Short mmCIF file of C-alpha atoms in Angstrom, two decimals:
data_model
loop_
_atom_site.label_atom_id
_atom_site.label_comp_id
_atom_site.label_asym_id
_atom_site.label_seq_id
_atom_site.Cartn_x
_atom_site.Cartn_y
_atom_site.Cartn_z
CA MET J 11 0.00 0.00 0.00
CA MET J 12 1.27 3.47 -0.83
CA ILE J 13 0.12 6.27 1.42
CA CYS J 14 0.96 9.87 2.04
CA ALA J 15 2.21 9.94 5.59
CA ALA J 16 -0.50 11.10 7.93
CA PRO J 17 -0.19 12.09 11.58
CA VAL J 18 -0.20 9.18 14.00
CA GLU J 19 -1.34 9.13 17.57
CA ASN J 20 1.13 9.56 20.38
CA SER J 21 2.22 6.75 22.65
CA ALA J 22 -1.06 6.69 24.51
CA GLY J 23 -2.93 5.82 21.34
CA HIS J 24 -0.42 3.74 19.41
CA ARG J 25 -0.81 0.13 18.61
CA SER J 26 1.58 -0.28 21.32
CA SER J 27 4.03 -2.28 19.38
CA MET J 28 7.02 -0.05 19.89
CA ARG J 29 8.99 -3.27 20.10
CA ARG J 30 11.76 -5.15 18.42
CA GLY J 31 11.00 -7.82 15.87
CA ALA J 32 8.63 -5.70 13.80
CA CYS J 33 9.53 -3.30 11.03
CA PRO J 34 9.60 0.20 12.54
CA SER J 35 7.29 2.64 10.74
CA LEU J 36 5.53 5.91 11.43
CA ALA J 37 2.66 3.94 12.93
CA THR J 38 4.86 1.55 14.92
CA PRO J 39 8.24 3.10 15.75
CA MET J 40 10.85 0.95 17.44
CA VAL J 41 12.45 1.57 20.81
CA THR J 42 16.25 1.96 20.62
CA GLY J 43 18.98 3.22 22.91
CA ASP J 44 18.63 6.79 21.64
CA GLY J 45 14.84 6.99 21.51
CA LEU J 46 12.39 5.81 18.88
CA LEU J 47 13.37 4.84 15.36
CA VAL J 48 11.26 5.14 12.20
CA ARG J 49 12.08 3.38 8.92
CA LEU J 50 10.83 4.94 5.67
CA ARG J 51 10.54 3.38 2.22
CA PRO J 52 9.63 5.77 -0.61
CA ALA J 53 6.50 4.81 -2.54
CA LYS J 54 8.32 5.85 -5.72
CA PRO J 55 11.68 4.38 -6.79
CA GLY J 56 13.37 7.16 -4.82
CA PHE J 57 13.08 10.66 -3.39
CA ALA J 58 13.30 13.93 -5.27
CA LEU J 59 16.33 15.82 -3.99
CA GLN J 60 14.17 18.39 -2.23
CA GLU J 61 12.14 15.63 -0.59
CA LEU J 62 15.31 14.27 0.97
CA VAL J 63 16.19 17.80 2.10
CA ALA J 64 12.78 18.01 3.79
CA LEU J 65 13.35 14.65 5.51
CA ALA J 66 16.75 15.78 6.77
CA GLU J 67 15.21 18.96 8.15
CA ALA J 68 12.46 16.93 9.84
CA ALA J 69 15.06 14.59 11.35
CA GLU J 70 16.81 17.59 12.94
CA VAL J 71 13.60 19.03 14.37
CA CYS J 72 11.91 15.82 15.46
CA GLY J 73 14.79 13.46 16.24
CA ASN J 74 18.43 13.60 17.22
CA GLY J 75 19.58 14.57 13.75
CA ILE J 76 20.96 11.15 12.80
CA LEU J 77 19.85 9.57 9.52
CA GLU J 78 20.69 6.05 8.40
CA VAL J 79 20.36 4.03 5.22
CA THR J 80 19.87 0.36 6.03
CA ALA J 81 21.60 -2.59 4.39
CA ARG J 82 18.44 -3.07 2.28
CA GLY J 83 18.21 0.58 1.28
CA SER J 84 15.56 2.04 3.59
CA LEU J 85 15.89 5.45 5.29
CA GLN J 86 15.86 5.58 9.09
CA ILE J 87 15.34 8.57 11.38
CA ARG J 88 16.63 8.14 14.93
CA GLY J 89 16.18 9.73 18.34
CA LEU J 90 12.45 10.42 18.18
CA THR J 91 10.12 10.72 21.16
CA ALA J 92 6.51 9.55 21.25
CA THR J 93 5.31 13.14 21.04
CA MET J 94 7.53 13.95 18.05
CA VAL J 95 6.54 10.95 15.90
CA PRO J 96 3.20 12.56 14.86
CA VAL J 97 5.04 15.84 14.23
CA LEU J 98 7.41 14.00 11.92
CA ALA J 99 4.46 12.39 10.14
CA SER J 100 2.85 15.80 9.64
CA LYS J 101 6.05 17.27 8.23
CA ILE J 102 6.37 14.38 5.79
CA ALA J 103 2.75 14.82 4.73
CA ASP J 104 3.14 18.60 4.37
CA ALA J 105 6.12 18.02 2.06
CA GLY J 106 3.97 15.78 -0.15
CA ILE J 107 6.22 12.79 0.40
CA TYR J 108 4.59 9.42 -0.13
CA ILE J 109 5.80 6.55 2.02
CA ALA J 110 5.24 2.87 1.26
CA GLU J 111 3.63 0.84 4.02
CA GLY J 112 2.97 -2.85 4.39
CA LEU J 113 4.59 -5.65 2.43
CA ALA J 114 8.07 -4.69 1.18
CA ILE J 115 8.31 -5.23 -2.59
CA GLU J 116 11.82 -4.14 -3.51
CA THR J 117 13.46 -3.37 -6.84
CA PRO J 118 17.13 -2.61 -7.63
CA PRO J 119 18.24 0.98 -6.98
CA LEU J 120 18.68 1.71 -10.70
CA ALA J 121 15.54 -0.10 -11.86
CA GLY J 122 14.15 1.33 -15.09
CA LEU J 123 17.38 3.20 -15.80
CA ASP J 124 19.91 0.37 -16.03
CA VAL J 125 20.43 -0.38 -19.73
CA SER J 126 21.80 -3.83 -18.88
CA GLU J 127 18.46 -4.95 -17.42
CA ILE J 128 16.66 -7.73 -19.27
CA VAL J 129 13.42 -5.93 -18.48
CA ASP J 130 12.32 -2.99 -16.33
CA PRO J 131 11.06 -4.59 -13.09
CA LEU J 132 9.00 -1.59 -11.92
CA PRO J 133 5.78 -2.49 -13.81
CA LEU J 134 5.73 -6.02 -12.38
CA ALA J 135 6.40 -4.68 -8.90
CA ALA J 136 3.40 -2.36 -9.32
CA GLN J 137 1.26 -5.30 -10.48
CA LEU J 138 2.22 -7.25 -7.39
CA ARG J 139 1.38 -4.36 -5.06
CA ALA J 140 -2.03 -4.02 -6.71
CA ALA J 141 -2.67 -7.78 -6.54
CA VAL J 142 -1.80 -7.91 -2.83
CA ALA J 143 -3.92 -4.85 -2.09
CA ALA J 144 -6.88 -6.46 -3.89
CA CYS J 145 -6.87 -9.55 -1.66
CA GLN J 146 -10.04 -9.83 0.39
CA PRO J 147 -9.80 -10.30 3.24
CA GLY J 148 -6.45 -8.54 3.48
CA LEU J 149 -3.39 -10.70 4.06
CA VAL J 150 -1.85 -10.60 7.52
CA LEU J 151 1.83 -11.38 6.99
CA ALA J 152 5.06 -11.38 8.97
CA PRO J 153 6.25 -7.78 9.44
CA LYS J 154 9.66 -8.34 7.85
CA LEU J 155 8.47 -10.49 4.95
CA SER J 156 9.86 -9.16 1.66
CA ILE J 157 9.76 -9.68 -2.10
CA THR J 158 12.47 -8.68 -4.57
CA VAL J 159 11.66 -8.02 -8.22
CA ASP J 160 14.89 -7.86 -10.18
CA GLY J 161 15.32 -7.03 -13.86
CA GLY J 162 18.69 -8.77 -13.90
CA GLY J 163 20.75 -5.65 -14.49
CA HIS J 164 24.17 -4.39 -13.45
CA LEU J 165 23.35 -3.39 -9.86
CA HIS J 166 21.03 -6.27 -9.00
CA LEU J 167 19.70 -7.53 -5.67
CA GLY J 168 21.31 -10.96 -5.76
CA GLY J 169 22.99 -10.47 -2.39
CA VAL J 170 19.83 -9.27 -0.62
CA THR J 171 17.87 -11.87 1.34
CA ALA J 172 14.17 -12.11 0.52
CA ASP J 173 11.24 -14.42 1.23
CA ILE J 174 10.15 -14.38 -2.42
CA ARG J 175 12.57 -13.65 -5.24
CA LEU J 176 11.66 -12.81 -8.81
CA ARG J 177 14.37 -12.36 -11.41
CA ALA J 178 14.02 -11.70 -15.13
CA VAL J 179 15.73 -14.33 -17.27
CA ARG J 180 16.02 -14.71 -21.02
CA ILE J 181 15.60 -18.16 -22.57
CA ASP J 182 15.68 -18.69 -26.35
CA GLY J 183 15.03 -15.00 -26.91
CA GLN J 184 11.99 -14.86 -24.60
CA THR J 185 11.73 -13.17 -21.21
CA PHE J 186 10.53 -15.13 -18.19
CA TRP J 187 10.65 -14.70 -14.42
CA LEU J 188 12.53 -17.06 -12.13
CA LEU J 189 10.61 -17.57 -8.87
CA ALA J 190 12.62 -18.61 -5.80
CA ILE J 191 12.02 -18.50 -2.06
CA ALA J 192 13.87 -17.95 1.19
CA GLY J 193 17.35 -16.60 0.71
CA THR J 194 19.74 -14.74 -1.53
CA GLU J 195 20.31 -15.46 -5.22
CA ALA J 196 22.85 -18.09 -4.18
CA THR J 197 20.89 -19.75 -1.36
CA ALA J 198 17.19 -19.44 -2.27
CA LYS J 199 15.23 -22.51 -3.39
CA ARG J 200 14.28 -22.21 -7.04
CA ILE J 201 10.62 -22.97 -7.66
CA ALA J 202 9.66 -22.23 -11.29
CA VAL J 203 10.33 -20.21 -14.44
CA LEU J 204 7.12 -18.35 -15.25
CA ASP J 205 5.58 -16.27 -18.03
CA GLU J 206 4.84 -12.79 -16.71
CA PRO J 207 1.01 -13.17 -16.64
CA LEU J 208 1.42 -16.09 -14.24
CA VAL J 209 3.73 -14.32 -11.81
CA ALA J 210 1.25 -12.25 -9.78
CA PRO J 211 -1.18 -15.18 -9.25
CA ALA J 212 1.72 -17.42 -8.19
CA VAL J 213 3.07 -14.86 -5.72
CA VAL J 214 -0.37 -14.18 -4.24
CA SER J 215 -0.85 -17.92 -3.81
CA VAL J 216 2.44 -18.17 -1.90
CA LEU J 217 1.48 -15.19 0.25
CA LYS J 218 -1.91 -16.72 1.05
CA SER J 219 -0.17 -19.90 2.14
CA LEU J 220 2.05 -17.87 4.46
CA ALA J 221 -0.91 -15.90 5.84
CA ALA J 222 -2.71 -19.18 6.59
CA MET J 223 0.30 -20.29 8.65
CA GLY J 224 0.13 -17.23 10.89
CA ASP J 225 1.57 -13.73 11.09
CA SER J 226 5.08 -14.94 11.92
CA ALA J 227 5.43 -17.39 9.01
CA ARG J 228 8.29 -16.83 6.59
CA ALA J 229 9.08 -18.42 3.24
CA ARG J 230 11.63 -20.72 4.87
CA ASP J 231 8.65 -22.41 6.54
CA LEU J 232 7.13 -23.43 3.19
CA ASP J 233 7.56 -26.79 1.49
CA ALA J 234 9.36 -26.03 -1.77
CA ALA J 235 8.30 -29.38 -3.28
CA ILE J 236 4.62 -28.57 -2.79
CA LEU J 237 5.08 -25.16 -4.40
CA LYS J 238 6.87 -26.68 -7.39
CA ALA J 239 4.13 -29.25 -7.85
CA GLY J 240 1.51 -26.52 -8.07
CA LEU J 241 3.22 -24.54 -10.84
CA VAL J 242 4.03 -25.30 -14.47
CA SER J 243 7.59 -24.18 -15.15
CA ALA J 244 8.45 -22.91 -18.62
CA ALA J 245 12.02 -24.21 -18.26
CA ASP J 246 14.27 -26.19 -15.98
CA VAL J 247 15.01 -23.90 -13.02
CA ASP J 248 18.44 -25.45 -12.53
CA ALA J 249 19.40 -24.60 -16.10
CA VAL J 250 19.11 -20.84 -15.41
CA ASP J 251 22.57 -19.30 -15.05
CA PRO J 252 23.38 -17.73 -11.68
CA LEU J 253 23.98 -14.01 -11.46
CA GLU J 254 27.50 -12.70 -11.26
CA PRO J 255 28.06 -10.77 -8.02
CA ALA J 256 26.87 -7.18 -8.25
CA PRO J 257 29.45 -4.40 -8.04
CA HIS J 258 29.50 -2.29 -4.93
CA SER J 259 27.02 0.58 -4.82
CA ALA J 260 29.78 3.14 -4.23
CA GLY J 261 31.21 4.67 -7.41
CA ILE J 262 30.04 5.91 -10.80
CA HIS J 263 27.57 3.70 -12.68
CA ASP J 264 27.09 4.09 -16.45
CA LEU J 265 23.41 4.18 -17.47
CA GLY J 266 23.99 4.60 -21.20
CA GLU J 267 21.57 7.12 -22.65
CA ASN J 268 20.25 7.71 -19.12
CA GLY J 269 23.55 9.29 -18.10
CA LYS J 270 25.48 8.28 -15.00
CA ALA J 271 24.50 7.55 -11.41
CA LEU J 272 26.80 8.39 -8.52
CA GLY J 273 26.68 5.82 -5.74
CA LEU J 274 27.63 7.12 -2.31
CA GLY J 275 27.82 4.97 0.80
CA LEU J 276 27.21 6.40 4.25
CA ALA J 277 30.21 5.83 6.49
CA PHE J 278 29.09 2.91 8.67
CA GLY J 279 25.52 3.58 7.59
CA GLN J 280 24.96 6.95 9.31
CA ILE J 281 25.11 10.67 8.60
CA ARG J 282 24.17 13.83 10.49
CA ALA J 283 21.14 15.54 8.98
CA ARG J 284 22.85 18.92 8.90
CA GLU J 285 25.81 17.51 7.01
CA LEU J 286 23.49 15.76 4.57
CA ARG J 287 21.59 19.01 3.93
CA THR J 288 24.84 20.85 3.21
CA PHE J 289 25.90 18.16 0.77
CA LEU J 290 22.48 18.05 -0.93
CA ALA J 291 22.67 21.82 -1.48
CA ALA J 292 25.95 21.28 -3.36
CA LEU J 293 24.42 18.42 -5.36
CA GLU J 294 21.58 20.69 -6.43
CA ILE J 295 24.13 23.13 -7.83
CA PHE J 296 25.65 20.20 -9.73
CA GLY J 297 22.22 19.53 -11.24
CA ALA J 298 21.17 16.46 -9.21
CA THR J 299 17.43 15.86 -9.25
CA ASP J 300 16.70 12.53 -7.56
CA ILE J 301 18.15 10.31 -4.87
CA ARG J 302 17.48 6.58 -4.65
CA MET J 303 18.28 4.50 -1.61
CA ALA J 304 20.49 1.49 -2.32
CA PRO J 305 21.81 -1.63 -0.58
CA ASP J 306 25.19 -1.30 1.13
CA HIS J 307 23.84 1.70 3.11
CA ALA J 308 24.11 3.86 0.01
CA LEU J 309 22.49 6.64 -2.01
CA MET J 310 22.26 6.81 -5.80
CA VAL J 311 22.45 10.39 -7.09
CA LEU J 312 20.72 10.95 -10.43
CA GLY J 313 20.29 13.78 -12.89
CA MET J 314 23.75 15.37 -12.94
CA ASP J 315 25.41 16.35 -16.19
CA LEU J 316 28.22 13.99 -17.14
CA ASP J 317 30.90 16.63 -16.55
CA ARG J 318 29.69 17.18 -12.98
CA VAL J 319 29.62 13.59 -11.72
CA ALA J 320 33.36 13.24 -11.02
CA ALA J 321 33.43 16.60 -9.21
CA ALA J 322 30.48 15.53 -7.07
CA GLN J 323 32.27 12.28 -6.27
CA ALA J 324 35.35 14.15 -5.05
CA LEU J 325 33.16 16.48 -2.99
CA ALA J 326 31.38 13.50 -1.44
CA LEU J 327 34.69 12.07 -0.27
CA GLY J 328 35.37 15.30 1.58
CA HIS J 329 32.01 14.96 3.32
CA GLY J 330 32.92 11.51 4.61
CA PHE J 331 30.94 9.41 2.14
CA ARG J 332 32.21 6.14 0.72
CA ALA J 333 32.50 7.41 -2.84
CA PHE J 334 34.81 4.90 -4.52
CA PRO J 335 34.61 1.13 -5.04
CA LEU J 336 38.01 0.55 -3.38
CA ASP J 337 37.16 2.32 -0.11
CA PRO J 338 37.89 -0.30 2.60
CA ARG J 339 34.81 0.83 4.55
CA ASN J 340 32.71 -0.73 1.79
CA HIS J 341 33.56 -4.13 3.23
CA ILE J 342 32.52 -3.59 6.85
CA ALA J 343 28.95 -4.06 8.10
CA ALA J 344 28.43 -2.26 11.41
CA CYS J 345 25.23 -1.75 13.40
CA ALA J 346 24.35 1.44 15.26
CA GLY J 347 26.29 0.32 18.34
CA ALA J 348 26.36 1.45 21.96
CA GLY J 349 24.63 4.75 22.60
CA ALA J 350 22.27 4.30 19.67
CA CYS J 351 20.92 0.86 20.54
CA ALA J 352 19.87 -0.37 23.98
CA SER J 353 21.10 -3.88 23.17
CA ALA J 354 24.55 -2.88 21.93
CA LEU J 355 27.49 -3.25 24.31
CA ILE J 356 30.33 -1.93 22.12
CA ASP J 357 31.02 1.17 20.05
CA THR J 358 30.83 -0.50 16.68
CA ARG J 359 32.19 2.44 14.71
CA VAL J 360 35.33 2.70 16.82
CA THR J 361 35.77 -1.06 16.50
CA ALA J 362 35.25 -0.94 12.73
CA GLN J 363 37.84 1.80 12.40
CA ALA J 364 40.30 -0.31 14.39
CA VAL J 365 39.82 -3.11 11.84
CA ILE J 366 40.42 -0.68 8.96
CA ASP J 367 43.54 0.77 10.54
CA ALA J 368 45.09 -2.41 11.92
CA ALA J 369 44.05 -5.13 9.45
CA PRO J 370 43.68 -3.60 5.96
CA SER J 371 44.50 -6.92 4.26
CA LEU J 372 41.12 -8.25 5.34
CA LEU J 373 39.28 -5.62 3.33
CA ASP J 374 40.22 -6.62 -0.21
CA GLY J 375 36.59 -7.02 -1.27
CA SER J 376 36.45 -10.80 -1.02
CA LEU J 377 34.59 -10.76 2.31
CA THR J 378 32.63 -8.54 4.67
CA VAL J 379 33.76 -8.04 8.26
CA HIS J 380 30.68 -7.79 10.45
CA VAL J 381 30.90 -5.67 13.62
CA SER J 382 27.89 -6.23 15.84
CA GLY J 383 26.96 -4.60 19.12
CA CYS J 384 25.14 -7.74 20.29
CA ALA J 385 24.32 -11.29 19.28
CA LYS J 386 21.30 -10.29 17.16
CA GLY J 387 23.52 -9.16 14.29
CA CYS J 388 21.08 -6.62 12.81
CA ALA J 389 23.62 -5.20 10.34
CA LYS J 390 24.21 -8.62 8.76
CA PRO J 391 22.00 -11.45 10.04
CA SER J 392 23.66 -14.03 7.80
CA ALA J 393 27.08 -15.57 8.39
CA SER J 394 30.27 -13.63 7.66
CA ALA J 395 33.79 -14.83 7.13
CA LEU J 396 34.70 -12.78 10.21
CA THR J 397 32.32 -11.37 12.82
CA ILE J 398 33.33 -9.24 15.80
CA THR J 399 30.60 -9.05 18.41
CA ALA J 400 30.14 -7.94 21.99
CA ALA J 401 31.13 -10.39 24.72
CA PRO J 402 31.30 -10.20 28.55
CA ILE J 403 35.04 -9.41 28.53
CA GLY J 404 34.90 -7.14 25.50
CA TYR J 405 34.66 -8.87 22.12
CA GLY J 406 33.97 -12.25 20.63
CA LEU J 407 35.48 -13.30 17.28
CA VAL J 408 33.36 -15.62 15.14
CA VAL J 409 34.97 -17.26 12.11
CA ASN J 410 32.57 -18.19 9.29
CA GLY J 411 29.48 -17.55 11.36
CA ALA J 412 26.85 -15.04 12.44
CA ALA J 413 26.91 -12.79 15.49
CA SER J 414 24.67 -15.29 17.30
CA ALA J 415 27.22 -18.11 16.98
CA ALA J 416 29.56 -19.13 19.77
CA PRO J 417 32.81 -17.14 19.42
CA ASN J 418 35.96 -18.95 18.36
CA ALA J 419 38.02 -16.53 20.45
CA TYR J 420 37.56 -13.78 23.00
CA ILE J 421 39.36 -10.44 22.94
CA GLU J 422 39.66 -8.16 25.96
CA GLU J 423 38.04 -4.75 25.67
CA LYS J 424 41.22 -2.69 25.35
CA THR J 425 43.14 -5.06 23.11
CA ILE J 426 40.99 -5.11 19.95
CA ARG J 427 43.51 -3.09 17.93
CA SER J 428 46.48 -5.28 18.88
CA ALA J 429 44.39 -8.39 18.16
CA MET J 430 43.64 -7.07 14.68
CA GLU J 431 47.32 -6.24 14.18
CA ARG J 432 48.17 -9.86 14.98
CA LEU J 433 45.57 -11.07 12.49
CA GLU J 434 47.06 -8.74 9.88
CA ALA J 435 50.53 -10.14 10.58
CA LEU J 436 49.18 -13.67 10.18
CA MET J 437 47.65 -12.72 6.83
CA ARG J 438 50.87 -11.14 5.58
CA GLU J 439 52.91 -14.16 6.65
CA ARG J 440 50.63 -16.93 5.41
CA LYS J 441 48.78 -15.46 2.44
CA ARG J 442 49.75 -17.03 -0.88
CA ALA J 443 50.39 -15.10 -4.08
CA GLY J 444 47.10 -14.10 -5.69
CA GLU J 445 45.06 -15.45 -2.80
CA SER J 446 42.09 -13.43 -1.53
CA ALA J 447 41.51 -12.68 2.14
CA ARG J 448 38.48 -14.98 2.16
CA SER J 449 40.42 -17.86 0.62
CA CYS J 450 43.31 -17.34 3.00
CA LEU J 451 41.08 -17.33 6.10
CA THR J 452 39.21 -20.40 4.86
CA ARG J 453 42.46 -22.27 4.31
CA LEU J 454 43.92 -21.27 7.68
CA GLY J 455 40.80 -22.28 9.57
CA ALA J 456 39.16 -21.08 12.75
CA GLU J 457 41.71 -22.57 15.18
CA VAL J 458 44.71 -20.83 13.59
CA ILE J 459 42.87 -17.50 13.36
CA ALA J 460 41.65 -17.73 16.96
CA ALA J 461 45.14 -18.59 18.21
CA ALA J 462 46.59 -15.55 16.42
CA VAL J 463 44.22 -13.03 17.98
CA ARG J 464 44.58 -14.57 21.46
CA GLN J 465 48.36 -14.13 21.61
CA GLY J 466 49.99 -11.42 23.61
#
């Protein structure tokens, strides 16, 4: 459902689900360590530049002035109080900004502009939204359930986890949609290859099955064999080629006749609203018109003349953005951390910077280092080659696991930098010619890595 944000009641009248486990929205903000948090998804593919300016201004007035872009590409406003949430909603409504509510149906950040797409996924995404909205009675689904609709272009969503995945594929000159469930492009269970007219009915059928299982059911709870038996596939799902990994969002992306997009990552996912407003004012001078949220905690800047894009990229670097593909910060996933989250026990940004400074060999792009303030691992719920999480004595180091896994080693609070220096020394000593950091860590194994960081 797409709605223009309307004022919501204060805490006395809320559906009092200001709780974790649900998707925070204007109607149901989430309690965090620095107040309430609201997550916003634009109803359009992105925000007009002035709409993002208005949101930054509202974040300063109504919250603590911190804005975030999530790993999935949603905008978050932090530090709200129960009395300021309806004020924020009014400001959003007054600015004419439409916010998407309900089931998340996500498309790539450059959808409709990426000339390498097999097909523009936006029309199918709109069909799905209409089909879900038309269900009577309405479907009651898990709050974090999501669908991705991917045209198969350059900056695709293959690395994003989703309950239902749709990807355009071309077979013998014809376009079809690959339907898969529960995972990323690499891990999801492939169900069928469908003609476009059959896609919306198939997806609605899956959603109805989930709704019948209860409002906490996810696609991983479904029986893939039963789903396959109920659909006629136009081709062998296993014969469809996998996607190559998408490039990082940060950097300049060629859109052919549509110009160029400038991808800018927020340093560790956050930015001060005032700093964002200053930067957006400069982008307007450069001719930028629209901003799309992107995975990797990033923004896609559109509309600039070709001769202005490189200058804007250099300016962004000065404002602290991750503006280039080789920026080592591109390969660290860090949550909000202590002070911003009630559950977090460590300053994740300080820890992440210690990794960057002391162990640069890890950040060659072959893996993501996950820094988590607690065992929930919100910044990267899936397993990472290396996860640093909070532990009673300071930090826990998990090798090839998620933040919830039992640590392979413990690191005292004040020794994280020296521990990372020892890991860097191990990498320099044992890494083979041409070997990536991921391959090296895999070969060395958890015991060797844990022994290295425990020394000293």
